[in-house]
Coordinates of C-alpha atoms in Angstrom, one line a residue:
X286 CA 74.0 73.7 107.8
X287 CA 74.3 69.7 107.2
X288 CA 75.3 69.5 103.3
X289 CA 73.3 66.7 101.7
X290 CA 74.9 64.8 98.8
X291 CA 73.6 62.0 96.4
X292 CA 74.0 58.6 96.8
X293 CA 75.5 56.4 95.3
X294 CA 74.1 53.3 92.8
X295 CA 75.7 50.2 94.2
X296 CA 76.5 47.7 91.2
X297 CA 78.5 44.3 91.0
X298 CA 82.0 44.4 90.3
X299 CA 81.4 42.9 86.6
X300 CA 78.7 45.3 85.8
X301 CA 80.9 48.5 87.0
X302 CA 84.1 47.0 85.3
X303 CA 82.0 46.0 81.7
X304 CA 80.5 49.8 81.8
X305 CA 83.7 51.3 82.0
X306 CA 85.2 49.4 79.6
X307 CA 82.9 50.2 77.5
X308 CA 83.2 53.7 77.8
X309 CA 87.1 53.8 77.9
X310 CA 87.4 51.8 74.5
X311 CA 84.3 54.2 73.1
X312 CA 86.2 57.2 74.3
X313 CA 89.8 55.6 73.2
X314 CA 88.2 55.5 69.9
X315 CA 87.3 59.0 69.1
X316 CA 90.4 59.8 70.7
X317 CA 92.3 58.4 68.5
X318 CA 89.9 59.3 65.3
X319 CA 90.9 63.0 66.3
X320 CA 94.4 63.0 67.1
X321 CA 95.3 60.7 63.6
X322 CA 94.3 64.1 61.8
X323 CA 97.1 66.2 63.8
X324 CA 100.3 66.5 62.6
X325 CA 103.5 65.1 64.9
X326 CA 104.6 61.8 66.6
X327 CA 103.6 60.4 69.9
X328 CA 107.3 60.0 70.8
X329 CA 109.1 62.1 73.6
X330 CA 112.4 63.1 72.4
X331 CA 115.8 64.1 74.5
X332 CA 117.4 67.2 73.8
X333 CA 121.3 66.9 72.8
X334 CA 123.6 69.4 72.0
X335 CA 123.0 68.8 68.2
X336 CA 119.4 68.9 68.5
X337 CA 116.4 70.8 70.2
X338 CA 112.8 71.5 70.2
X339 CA 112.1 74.3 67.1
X340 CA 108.4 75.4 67.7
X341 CA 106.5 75.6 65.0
X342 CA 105.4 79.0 66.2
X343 CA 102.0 80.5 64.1
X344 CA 102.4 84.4 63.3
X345 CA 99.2 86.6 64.7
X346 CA 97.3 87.5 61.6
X347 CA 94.2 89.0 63.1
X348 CA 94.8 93.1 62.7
X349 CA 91.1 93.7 63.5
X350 CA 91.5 93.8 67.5
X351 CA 90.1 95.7 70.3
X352 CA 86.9 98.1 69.9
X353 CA 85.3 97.2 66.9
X354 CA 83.7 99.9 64.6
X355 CA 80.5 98.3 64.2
X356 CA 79.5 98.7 67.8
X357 CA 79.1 102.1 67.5
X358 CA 81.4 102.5 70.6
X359 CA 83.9 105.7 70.1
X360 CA 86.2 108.0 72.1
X361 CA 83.2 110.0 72.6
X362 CA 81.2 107.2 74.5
X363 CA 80.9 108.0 78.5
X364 CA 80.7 105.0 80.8
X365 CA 77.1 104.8 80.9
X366 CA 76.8 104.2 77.1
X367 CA 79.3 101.5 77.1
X368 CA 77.4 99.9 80.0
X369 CA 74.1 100.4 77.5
X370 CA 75.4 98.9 74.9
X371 CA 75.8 95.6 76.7
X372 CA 73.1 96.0 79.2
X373 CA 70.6 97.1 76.4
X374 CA 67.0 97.8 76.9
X375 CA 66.1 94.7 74.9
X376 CA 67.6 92.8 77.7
X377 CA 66.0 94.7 80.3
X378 CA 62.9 94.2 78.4
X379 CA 63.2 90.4 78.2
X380 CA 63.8 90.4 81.9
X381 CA 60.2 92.1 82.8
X382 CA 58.4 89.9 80.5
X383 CA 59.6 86.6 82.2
X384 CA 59.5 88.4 85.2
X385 CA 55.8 89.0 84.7
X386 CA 54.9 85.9 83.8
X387 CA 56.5 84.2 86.6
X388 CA 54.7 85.9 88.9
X389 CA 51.4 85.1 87.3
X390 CA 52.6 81.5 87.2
X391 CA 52.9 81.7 91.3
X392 CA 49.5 83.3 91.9
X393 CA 50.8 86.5 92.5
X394 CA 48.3 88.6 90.5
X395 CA 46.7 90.6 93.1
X396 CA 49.9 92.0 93.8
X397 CA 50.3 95.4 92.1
X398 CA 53.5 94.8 89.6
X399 CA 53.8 98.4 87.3
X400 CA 57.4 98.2 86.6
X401 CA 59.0 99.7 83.7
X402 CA 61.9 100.0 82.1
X403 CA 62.9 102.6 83.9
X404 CA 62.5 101.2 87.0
X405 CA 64.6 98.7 85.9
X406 CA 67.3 100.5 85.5
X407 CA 66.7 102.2 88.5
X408 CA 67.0 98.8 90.6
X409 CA 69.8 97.8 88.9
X410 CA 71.2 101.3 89.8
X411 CA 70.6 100.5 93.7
X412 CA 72.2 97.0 92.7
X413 CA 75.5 98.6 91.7
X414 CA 75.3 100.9 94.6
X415 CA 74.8 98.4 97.4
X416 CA 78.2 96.7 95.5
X417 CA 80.1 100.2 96.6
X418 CA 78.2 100.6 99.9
X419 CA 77.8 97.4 102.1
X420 CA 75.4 96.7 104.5
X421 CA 73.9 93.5 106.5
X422 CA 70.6 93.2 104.9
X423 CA 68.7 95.1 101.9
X424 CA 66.1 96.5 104.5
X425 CA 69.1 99.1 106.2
X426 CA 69.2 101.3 103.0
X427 CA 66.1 102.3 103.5
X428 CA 66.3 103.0 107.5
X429 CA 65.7 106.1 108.7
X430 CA 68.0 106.1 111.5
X431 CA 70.4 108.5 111.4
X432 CA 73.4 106.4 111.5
X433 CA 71.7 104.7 108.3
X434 CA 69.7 107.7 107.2
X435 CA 71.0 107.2 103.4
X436 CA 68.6 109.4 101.4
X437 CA 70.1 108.3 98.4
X438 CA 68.0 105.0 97.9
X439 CA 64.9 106.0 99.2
X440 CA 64.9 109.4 96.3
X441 CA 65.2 106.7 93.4
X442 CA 63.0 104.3 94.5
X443 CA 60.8 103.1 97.7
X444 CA 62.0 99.9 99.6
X445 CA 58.8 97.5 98.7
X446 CA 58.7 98.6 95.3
X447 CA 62.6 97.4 95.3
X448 CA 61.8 94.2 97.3
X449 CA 58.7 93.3 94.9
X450 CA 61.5 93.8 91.9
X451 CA 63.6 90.9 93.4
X452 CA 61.2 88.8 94.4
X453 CA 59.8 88.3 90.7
X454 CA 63.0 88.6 88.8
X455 CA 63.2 85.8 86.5
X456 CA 65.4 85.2 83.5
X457 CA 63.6 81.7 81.6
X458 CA 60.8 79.9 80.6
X459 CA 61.4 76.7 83.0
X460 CA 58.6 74.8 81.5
X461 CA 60.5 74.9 78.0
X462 CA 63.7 73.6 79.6
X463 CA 61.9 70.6 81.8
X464 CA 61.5 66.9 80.9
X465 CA 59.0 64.8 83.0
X466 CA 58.8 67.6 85.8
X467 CA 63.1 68.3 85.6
X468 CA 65.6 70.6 84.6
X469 CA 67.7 69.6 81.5
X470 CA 70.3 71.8 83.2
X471 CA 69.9 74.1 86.1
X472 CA 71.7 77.0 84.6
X473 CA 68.9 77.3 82.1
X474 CA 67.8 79.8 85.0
X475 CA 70.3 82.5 83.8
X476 CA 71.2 81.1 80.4
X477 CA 68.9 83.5 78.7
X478 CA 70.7 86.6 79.9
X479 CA 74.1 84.9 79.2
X480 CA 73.8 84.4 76.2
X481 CA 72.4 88.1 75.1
X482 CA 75.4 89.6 77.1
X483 CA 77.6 87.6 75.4
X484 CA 76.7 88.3 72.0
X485 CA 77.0 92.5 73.0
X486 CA 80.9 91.2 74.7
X487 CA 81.8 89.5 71.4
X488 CA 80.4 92.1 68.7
X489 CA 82.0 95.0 70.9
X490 CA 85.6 93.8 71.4
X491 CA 88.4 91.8 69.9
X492 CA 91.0 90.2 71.6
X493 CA 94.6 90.8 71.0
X494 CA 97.8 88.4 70.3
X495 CA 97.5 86.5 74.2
X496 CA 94.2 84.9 75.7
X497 CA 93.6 83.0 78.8
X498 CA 91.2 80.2 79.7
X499 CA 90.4 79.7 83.8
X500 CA 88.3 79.4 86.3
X501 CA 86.2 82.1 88.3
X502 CA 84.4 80.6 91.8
X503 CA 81.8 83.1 93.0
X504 CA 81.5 82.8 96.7
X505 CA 78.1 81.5 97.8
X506 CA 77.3 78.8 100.5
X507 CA 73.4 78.2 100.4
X508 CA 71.7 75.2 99.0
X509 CA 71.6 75.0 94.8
X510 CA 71.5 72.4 92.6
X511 CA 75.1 72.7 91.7
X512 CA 78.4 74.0 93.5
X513 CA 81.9 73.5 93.5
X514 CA 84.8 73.4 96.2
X515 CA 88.2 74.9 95.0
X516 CA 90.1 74.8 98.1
X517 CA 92.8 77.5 96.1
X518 CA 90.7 79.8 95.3
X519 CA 89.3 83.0 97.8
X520 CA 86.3 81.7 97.7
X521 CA 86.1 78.2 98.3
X522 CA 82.4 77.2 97.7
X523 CA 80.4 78.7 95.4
X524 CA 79.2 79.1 91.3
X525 CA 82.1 78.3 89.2
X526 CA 82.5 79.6 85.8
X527 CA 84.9 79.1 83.6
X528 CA 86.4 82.4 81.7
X529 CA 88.3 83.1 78.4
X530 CA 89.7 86.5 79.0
X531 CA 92.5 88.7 77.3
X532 CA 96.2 88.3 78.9
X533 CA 96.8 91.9 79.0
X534 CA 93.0 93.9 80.1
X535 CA 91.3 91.0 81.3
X536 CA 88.2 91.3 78.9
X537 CA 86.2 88.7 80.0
X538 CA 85.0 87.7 75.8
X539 CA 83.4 84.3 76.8
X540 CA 82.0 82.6 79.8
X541 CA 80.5 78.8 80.8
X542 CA 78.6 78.4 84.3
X543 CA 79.5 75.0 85.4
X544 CA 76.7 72.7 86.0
X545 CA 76.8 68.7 86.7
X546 CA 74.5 68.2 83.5
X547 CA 77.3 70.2 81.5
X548 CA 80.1 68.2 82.8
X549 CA 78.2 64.8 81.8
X550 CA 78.1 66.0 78.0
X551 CA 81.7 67.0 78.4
X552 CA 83.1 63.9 79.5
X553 CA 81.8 62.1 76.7
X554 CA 84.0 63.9 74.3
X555 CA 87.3 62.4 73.6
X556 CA 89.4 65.2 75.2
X557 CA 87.1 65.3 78.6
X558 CA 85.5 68.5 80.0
X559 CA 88.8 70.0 80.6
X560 CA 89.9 69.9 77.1
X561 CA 86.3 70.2 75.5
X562 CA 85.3 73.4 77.1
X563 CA 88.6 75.3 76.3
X564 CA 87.6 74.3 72.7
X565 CA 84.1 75.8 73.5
X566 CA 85.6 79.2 74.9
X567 CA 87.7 79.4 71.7
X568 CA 85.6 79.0 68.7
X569 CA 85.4 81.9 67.4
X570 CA 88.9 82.6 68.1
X571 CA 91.0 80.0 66.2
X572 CA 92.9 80.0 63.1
X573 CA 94.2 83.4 63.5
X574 CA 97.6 82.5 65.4
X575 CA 97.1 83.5 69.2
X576 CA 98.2 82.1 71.7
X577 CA 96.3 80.9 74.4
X578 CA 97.5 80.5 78.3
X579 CA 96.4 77.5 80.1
X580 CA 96.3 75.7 83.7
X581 CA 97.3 72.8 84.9
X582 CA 93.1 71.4 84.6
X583 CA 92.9 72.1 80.8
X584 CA 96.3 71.7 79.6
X585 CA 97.1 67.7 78.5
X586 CA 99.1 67.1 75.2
X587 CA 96.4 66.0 73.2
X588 CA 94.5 69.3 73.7
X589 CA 97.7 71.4 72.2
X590 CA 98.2 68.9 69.1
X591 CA 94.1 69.7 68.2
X592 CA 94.8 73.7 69.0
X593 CA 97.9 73.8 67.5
X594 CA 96.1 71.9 64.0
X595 CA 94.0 74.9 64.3
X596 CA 96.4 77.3 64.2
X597 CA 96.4 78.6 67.1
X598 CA 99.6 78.4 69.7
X599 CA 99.1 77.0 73.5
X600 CA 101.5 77.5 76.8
X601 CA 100.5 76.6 80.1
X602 CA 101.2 74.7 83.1
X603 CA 99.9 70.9 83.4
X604 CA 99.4 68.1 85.7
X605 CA 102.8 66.2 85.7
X606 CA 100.2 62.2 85.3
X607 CA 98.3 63.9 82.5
X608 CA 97.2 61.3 80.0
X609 CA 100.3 60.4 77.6
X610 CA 102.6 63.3 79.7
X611 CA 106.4 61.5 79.5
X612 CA 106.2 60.6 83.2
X613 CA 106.0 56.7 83.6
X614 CA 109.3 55.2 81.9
X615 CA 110.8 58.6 80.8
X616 CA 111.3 60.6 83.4
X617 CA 110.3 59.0 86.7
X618 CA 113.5 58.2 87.6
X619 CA 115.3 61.5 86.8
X620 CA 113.0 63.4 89.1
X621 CA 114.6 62.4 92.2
X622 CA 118.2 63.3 91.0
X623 CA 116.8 67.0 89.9
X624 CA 118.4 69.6 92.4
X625 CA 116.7 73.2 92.9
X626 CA 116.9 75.5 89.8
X627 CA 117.1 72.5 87.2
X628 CA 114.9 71.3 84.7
X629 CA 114.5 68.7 82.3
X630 CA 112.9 69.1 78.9
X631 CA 111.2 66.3 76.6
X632 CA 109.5 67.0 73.1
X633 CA 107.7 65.6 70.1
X634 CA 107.3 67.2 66.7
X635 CA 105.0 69.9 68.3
X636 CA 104.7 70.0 71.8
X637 CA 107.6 70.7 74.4
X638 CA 107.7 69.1 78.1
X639 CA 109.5 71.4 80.9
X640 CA 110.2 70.2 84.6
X641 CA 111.7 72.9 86.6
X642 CA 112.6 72.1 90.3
X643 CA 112.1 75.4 92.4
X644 CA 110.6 75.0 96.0
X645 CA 108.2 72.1 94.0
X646 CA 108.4 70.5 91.0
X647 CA 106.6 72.8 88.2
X648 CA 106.0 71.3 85.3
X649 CA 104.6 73.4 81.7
X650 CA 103.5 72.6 78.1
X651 CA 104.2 74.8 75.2
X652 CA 104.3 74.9 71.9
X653 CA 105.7 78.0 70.9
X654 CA 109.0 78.1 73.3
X655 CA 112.3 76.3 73.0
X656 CA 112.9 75.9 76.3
X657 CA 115.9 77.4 78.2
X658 CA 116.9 79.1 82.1
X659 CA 116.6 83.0 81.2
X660 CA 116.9 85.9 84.1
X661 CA 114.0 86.9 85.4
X662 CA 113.4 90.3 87.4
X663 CA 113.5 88.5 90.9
X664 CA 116.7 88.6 92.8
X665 CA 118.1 85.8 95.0
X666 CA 118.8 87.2 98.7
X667 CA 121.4 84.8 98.9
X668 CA 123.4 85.2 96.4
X669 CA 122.2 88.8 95.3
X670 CA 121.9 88.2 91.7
X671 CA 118.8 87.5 89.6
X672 CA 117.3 84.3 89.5
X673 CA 117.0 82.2 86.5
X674 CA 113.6 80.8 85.4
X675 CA 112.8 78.9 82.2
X676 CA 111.2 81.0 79.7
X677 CA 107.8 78.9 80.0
X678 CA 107.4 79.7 83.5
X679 CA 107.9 83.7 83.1
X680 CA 105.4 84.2 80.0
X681 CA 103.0 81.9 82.0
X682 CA 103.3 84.2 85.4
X683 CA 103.1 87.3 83.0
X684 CA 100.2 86.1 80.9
X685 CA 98.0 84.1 82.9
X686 CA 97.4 87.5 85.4
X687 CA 94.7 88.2 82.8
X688 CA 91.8 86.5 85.0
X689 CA 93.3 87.0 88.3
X690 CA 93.0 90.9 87.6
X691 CA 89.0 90.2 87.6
X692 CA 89.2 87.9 90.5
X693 CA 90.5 90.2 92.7
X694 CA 88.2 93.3 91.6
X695 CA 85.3 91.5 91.7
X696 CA 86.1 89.9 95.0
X697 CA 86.9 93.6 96.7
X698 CA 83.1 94.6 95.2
X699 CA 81.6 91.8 95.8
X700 CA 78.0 91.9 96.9
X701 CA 76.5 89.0 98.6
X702 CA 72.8 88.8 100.2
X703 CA 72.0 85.0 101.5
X704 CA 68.2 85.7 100.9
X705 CA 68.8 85.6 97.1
X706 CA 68.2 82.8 95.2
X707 CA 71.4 81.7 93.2
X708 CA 70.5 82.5 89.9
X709 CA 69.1 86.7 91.2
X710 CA 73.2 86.4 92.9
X711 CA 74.3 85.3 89.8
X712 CA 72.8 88.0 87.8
X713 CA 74.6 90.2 90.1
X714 CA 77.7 88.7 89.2
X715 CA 77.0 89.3 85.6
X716 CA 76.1 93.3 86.7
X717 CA 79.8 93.9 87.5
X718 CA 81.5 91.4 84.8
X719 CA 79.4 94.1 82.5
X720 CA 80.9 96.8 84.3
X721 CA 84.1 95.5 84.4
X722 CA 84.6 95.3 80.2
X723 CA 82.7 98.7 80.5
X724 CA 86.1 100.0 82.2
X725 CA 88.3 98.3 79.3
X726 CA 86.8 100.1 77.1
X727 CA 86.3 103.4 78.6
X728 CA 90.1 103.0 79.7
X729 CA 91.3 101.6 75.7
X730 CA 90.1 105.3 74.7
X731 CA 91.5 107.3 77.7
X732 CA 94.9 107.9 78.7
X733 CA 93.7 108.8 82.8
X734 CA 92.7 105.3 83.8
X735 CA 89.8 105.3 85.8
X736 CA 89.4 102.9 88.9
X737 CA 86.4 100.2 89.1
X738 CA 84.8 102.3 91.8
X739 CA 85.0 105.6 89.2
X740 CA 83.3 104.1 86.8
X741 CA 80.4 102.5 88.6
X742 CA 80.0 105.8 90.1
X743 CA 79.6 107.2 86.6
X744 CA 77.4 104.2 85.5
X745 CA 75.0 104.9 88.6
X746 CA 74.4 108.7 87.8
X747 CA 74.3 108.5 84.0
X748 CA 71.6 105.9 84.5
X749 CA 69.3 108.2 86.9
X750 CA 70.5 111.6 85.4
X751 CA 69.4 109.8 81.9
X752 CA 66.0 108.2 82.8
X753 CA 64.5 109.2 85.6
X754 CA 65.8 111.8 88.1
X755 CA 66.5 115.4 87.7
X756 CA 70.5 116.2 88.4
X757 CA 69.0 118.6 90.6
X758 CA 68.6 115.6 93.2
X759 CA 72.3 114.8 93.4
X760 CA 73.4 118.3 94.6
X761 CA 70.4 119.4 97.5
X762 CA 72.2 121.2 99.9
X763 CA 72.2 119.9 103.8
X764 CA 71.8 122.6 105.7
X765 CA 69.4 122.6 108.2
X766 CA 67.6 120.1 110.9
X767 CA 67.3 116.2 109.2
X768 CA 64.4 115.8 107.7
X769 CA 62.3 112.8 107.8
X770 CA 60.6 113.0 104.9
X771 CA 62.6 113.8 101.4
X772 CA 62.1 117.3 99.6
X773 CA 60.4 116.6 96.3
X774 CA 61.7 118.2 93.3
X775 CA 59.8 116.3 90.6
X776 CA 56.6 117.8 88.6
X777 CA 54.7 114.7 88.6
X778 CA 53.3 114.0 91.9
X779 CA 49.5 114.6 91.8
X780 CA 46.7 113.7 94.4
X781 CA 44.8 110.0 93.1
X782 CA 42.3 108.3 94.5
X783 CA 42.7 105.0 96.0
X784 CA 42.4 102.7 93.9
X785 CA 39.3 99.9 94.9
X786 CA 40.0 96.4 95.9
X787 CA 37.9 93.4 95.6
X788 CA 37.0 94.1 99.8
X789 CA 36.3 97.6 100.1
X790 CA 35.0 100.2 96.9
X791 CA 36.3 103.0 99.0
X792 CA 39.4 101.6 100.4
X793 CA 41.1 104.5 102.9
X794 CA 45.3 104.4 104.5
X795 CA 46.4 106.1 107.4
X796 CA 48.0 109.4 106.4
X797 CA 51.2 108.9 106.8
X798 CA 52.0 112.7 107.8
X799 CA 49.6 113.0 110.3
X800 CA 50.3 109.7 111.9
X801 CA 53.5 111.2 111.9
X802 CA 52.3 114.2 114.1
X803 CA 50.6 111.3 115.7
X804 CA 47.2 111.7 114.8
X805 CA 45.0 109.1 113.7
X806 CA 43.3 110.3 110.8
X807 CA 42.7 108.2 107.8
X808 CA 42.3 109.3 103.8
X809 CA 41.3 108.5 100.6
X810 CA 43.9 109.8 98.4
X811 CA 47.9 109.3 97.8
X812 CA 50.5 110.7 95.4
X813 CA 50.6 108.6 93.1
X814 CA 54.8 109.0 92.4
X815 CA 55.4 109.3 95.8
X816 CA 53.2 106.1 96.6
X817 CA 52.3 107.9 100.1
X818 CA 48.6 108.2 101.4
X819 CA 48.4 112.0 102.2
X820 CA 45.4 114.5 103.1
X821 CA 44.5 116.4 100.5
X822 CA 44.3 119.5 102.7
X823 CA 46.7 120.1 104.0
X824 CA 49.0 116.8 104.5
X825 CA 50.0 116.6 100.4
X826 CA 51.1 120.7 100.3
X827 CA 53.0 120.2 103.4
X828 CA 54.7 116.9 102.0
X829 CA 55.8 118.5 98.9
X830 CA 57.3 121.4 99.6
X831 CA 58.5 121.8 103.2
X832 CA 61.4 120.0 105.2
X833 CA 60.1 118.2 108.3

């Protein structure tokens, strides 16, 4: 596949240099507007023996953590409700109304579209199941081979009706997010469902004392309006989002899709789109004394004096020619001279600088360490003794696991079909992030931890034992020869006419049991659960209530 990128405006050399002069001195500007208001000079200090960094660490004041009360979430709550309570039926409701009208909007409305809310929750059922149970293309759940012959998919729901579900899924009005025939911004697409899951993630859980901002890259490789190469991630292309997550569950309490239109409005803030969107993630978190883990793409010192004025304290790792980092003049020439297991250490009134020379230079912000060489739990097989790592380095390492916990669950489940359009993948993504804070909870309550698998097995079964299929269904016994036809246990499968089309009043189907038997015989009736054309006599008895 031959990627195709934009091209390029060419422009005169005084025209590019004027316009981004412009927008250096316009930026320089509110840079400086914003950082006169925070406390702390812009000059790097030297440790000496007489005198150090002292944080100005902020105490946690925020007792009202983890499961909040008003959710209605308790020890009592199975899995499924959990799930529920995010994935709530007003959602699901939203989802079938745009859904419907996008496939009027496409001409579509000859095509029979009677899909409920339980059907729904059916698909997304299948959805979760195809995560635990992977196979090349959709189609194979539904084959009746017996080295495919899972009879679990086609019980819940028949393959077309499944495909006709995700070919109409839709999540927006596009016409209320276009200018002069455009997107404002292509995630508009899923925006709509973001933004109500979010809400459920934030009302349902507090974070504690440590949070985490980073980036998640969902693999995907197909043409979209917007992608991103991270060449040290798992997944190099794909939908980047970027996460604020809890250090020590990895609740995922806020999200941001990545789009080109969103990092446009981000640069023209005064900290960037590195530093803006960590501000974005952590609204509603501030001014409560956490402290918040960073990487080397959002950390800069200008970002911890504006956190730290909101009292809130930052750590992370950061690019060593960051924007005012003491590099150039101050410790350029001191690099070369550092051997391995050193580190040098500047400061200002707030923030701390540490340079630590292990296989690579590693250098880290903080505002809440004084920095120092402390053991850490790895042992040299030199010398035999434990190692000594700053203490920046160690919380970092311990704390910043919070996001990588979800990147590698997610990645082991992950379920990819190249026939989806990026946004319906997308959605998927946002299935199992759901699940995922499902399993925090579930497991906050519970001291026997259950595993990611567990609980979407319990998610899948409470959904179909609660809506729409009898428990009966998950525990048929399988004795006997295969059958090719399923043994149905419902009550509500009754013999309808065919309904007429705008060809034929009488419209008739091939019987599907006596085409079976090979027989060509054709009828005017069908079950209407079932969605089979049967005889009436004696092709619908036979269907019903013997094994084949």
């Amino acid at each position: 596949m031959v990627r195709r990128y934009n091209r390029n405006r060419i422009i005169s050399d005084t025209e590019d240099s004027s316009n981004d002069d412009v927008q250096r001195n316009d930026n320089d500007a509110r840079l400086s507007e914003r950082l006169n208001n925070c406390s702390g000079e812009r000059q790097w200090k030297t440790p000496t023996a007489t005198r150090n960094f002292e944080p100005r660490v902020i105490y946690y004041i925020d007792l009202n953590n983890g499961v909040q009360e008003a959710s209605g979430l308790s020890r009592n709550s199975c899995p499924t409700s959990v799930f529920e309570y995010f994935f709530n039926q007003e959602l699901v409701e939203m989802i079938l109304k745009k859904s419907s009208k996008y496939r009027k909007k496409q001409g579509f409305t000859k095509v029979p579209y009677n899909i409920t809310v339980a059907d729904m929750y059916s698909a997304i059922a299948i959805i979760i199941y195809m995560s635990i149970v992977h196979l090349p293309t959709i189609s194979m759940y539904w084959d009746t081979k017996p080295m495919y012959n899972f009879q679990f998919t086609r019980k819940i729901m028949s393959r077309d009706k499944f495909l006709r579900i995700l070919r109409f899924l839709h999540f927006s009005d596009e016409d209320n997010n276009k200018i002069n025939g455009k997107n404002i911004d292509a995630t508009c697409k899923i925006q709509p469902v973001i933004d109500m899951l979010l809400s459920r993630f934030q009302s349902a859980y507090r974070p504690g004392r440590n949070i985490v901002v980073n980036e998640s890259v969902m693999l995907w490789k197909d043409r979209m309006p917007f992608d991103e190469c991270a060449p040290n991630e798992r997944a190099t292309f794909g939908l980047k989002t970027f996460i604020l997550a809890e250090c020590e569950t990895g609740y995922v309490y806020n999200l941001k899709l990545y789009s080109r239109q969103l990092l446009r409005k981000l640069n023209s803030e005064p900290l960037g789109a590195s530093g803006s969107i960590v501000l974005h993630l952590t609204k509603h978190l501030l001014q409560q004394g956490r402290t918040l883990f960073l990487n080397n793409y959002h950390s800069s010192p200008a970002l911890y004096e504006i956190l730290h004025k909101n009292r809130t304290n930052v750590c992370g790792i950061v690019r060593l020619k960051r924007k005012e980092m003491p590099y150039y003049g101050i410790i350029a020439k001191d690099i070369n001279r550092l051997e391995k297991g050193q580190m040098l250490v500047r400061y200002n009134e707030i923030v701390a600088f540490c340079l630590w020379k292990d296989k690579k230079l590693i250098s880290t912000l903080t505002t809440v360490h004084t920095p120092c060489m402390v053991l850490s739990t790895n042992i040299d097989q030199i010398t035999g003794q434990y190692r000594k790592k700053p203490n920046v380095v160690l919380d970092c390492n311990t704390y910043m696991s919070g996001t990588n916990q979800i990147h590698q669950i997610l990645q082991r489940h992950l379920s990819i079909n190249k026939s989806m359009k990026w946004y319906k993948q997308y959605f998927v993504h946002l299935i199992e992030v759901t699940i995922f804070n499902s399993l925090v909870i579930w497991n906050s309550y519970h001291g026997n931890k259950k595993t990611f698998r567990e609980i979407k097995e319990n998610i899948i079964s409470g959904l179909l034992k609660k809506y729409f299929i009898p428990v009966e269904i998950f525990h048929l016994k399988t004795e006997g020869s295969p059958k090719k036809f399923p043994l149905c246990i419902k009550s509500r499968c009754f013999p309808k006419k065919i309904p007429p089309t705008a060809k034929k009043c009488h419209p008739t189907k091939h019987c599907v049991l006596c085409r079976e038997n090979k027989i060509r015989k054709q009828t005017s009736y069908f079950c209407n659960d079932c969605n089979v054309p049967l005889c009436i006599v004696p092709c619908f008895e036979l269907f019903h209530t013997t094994k084949i």
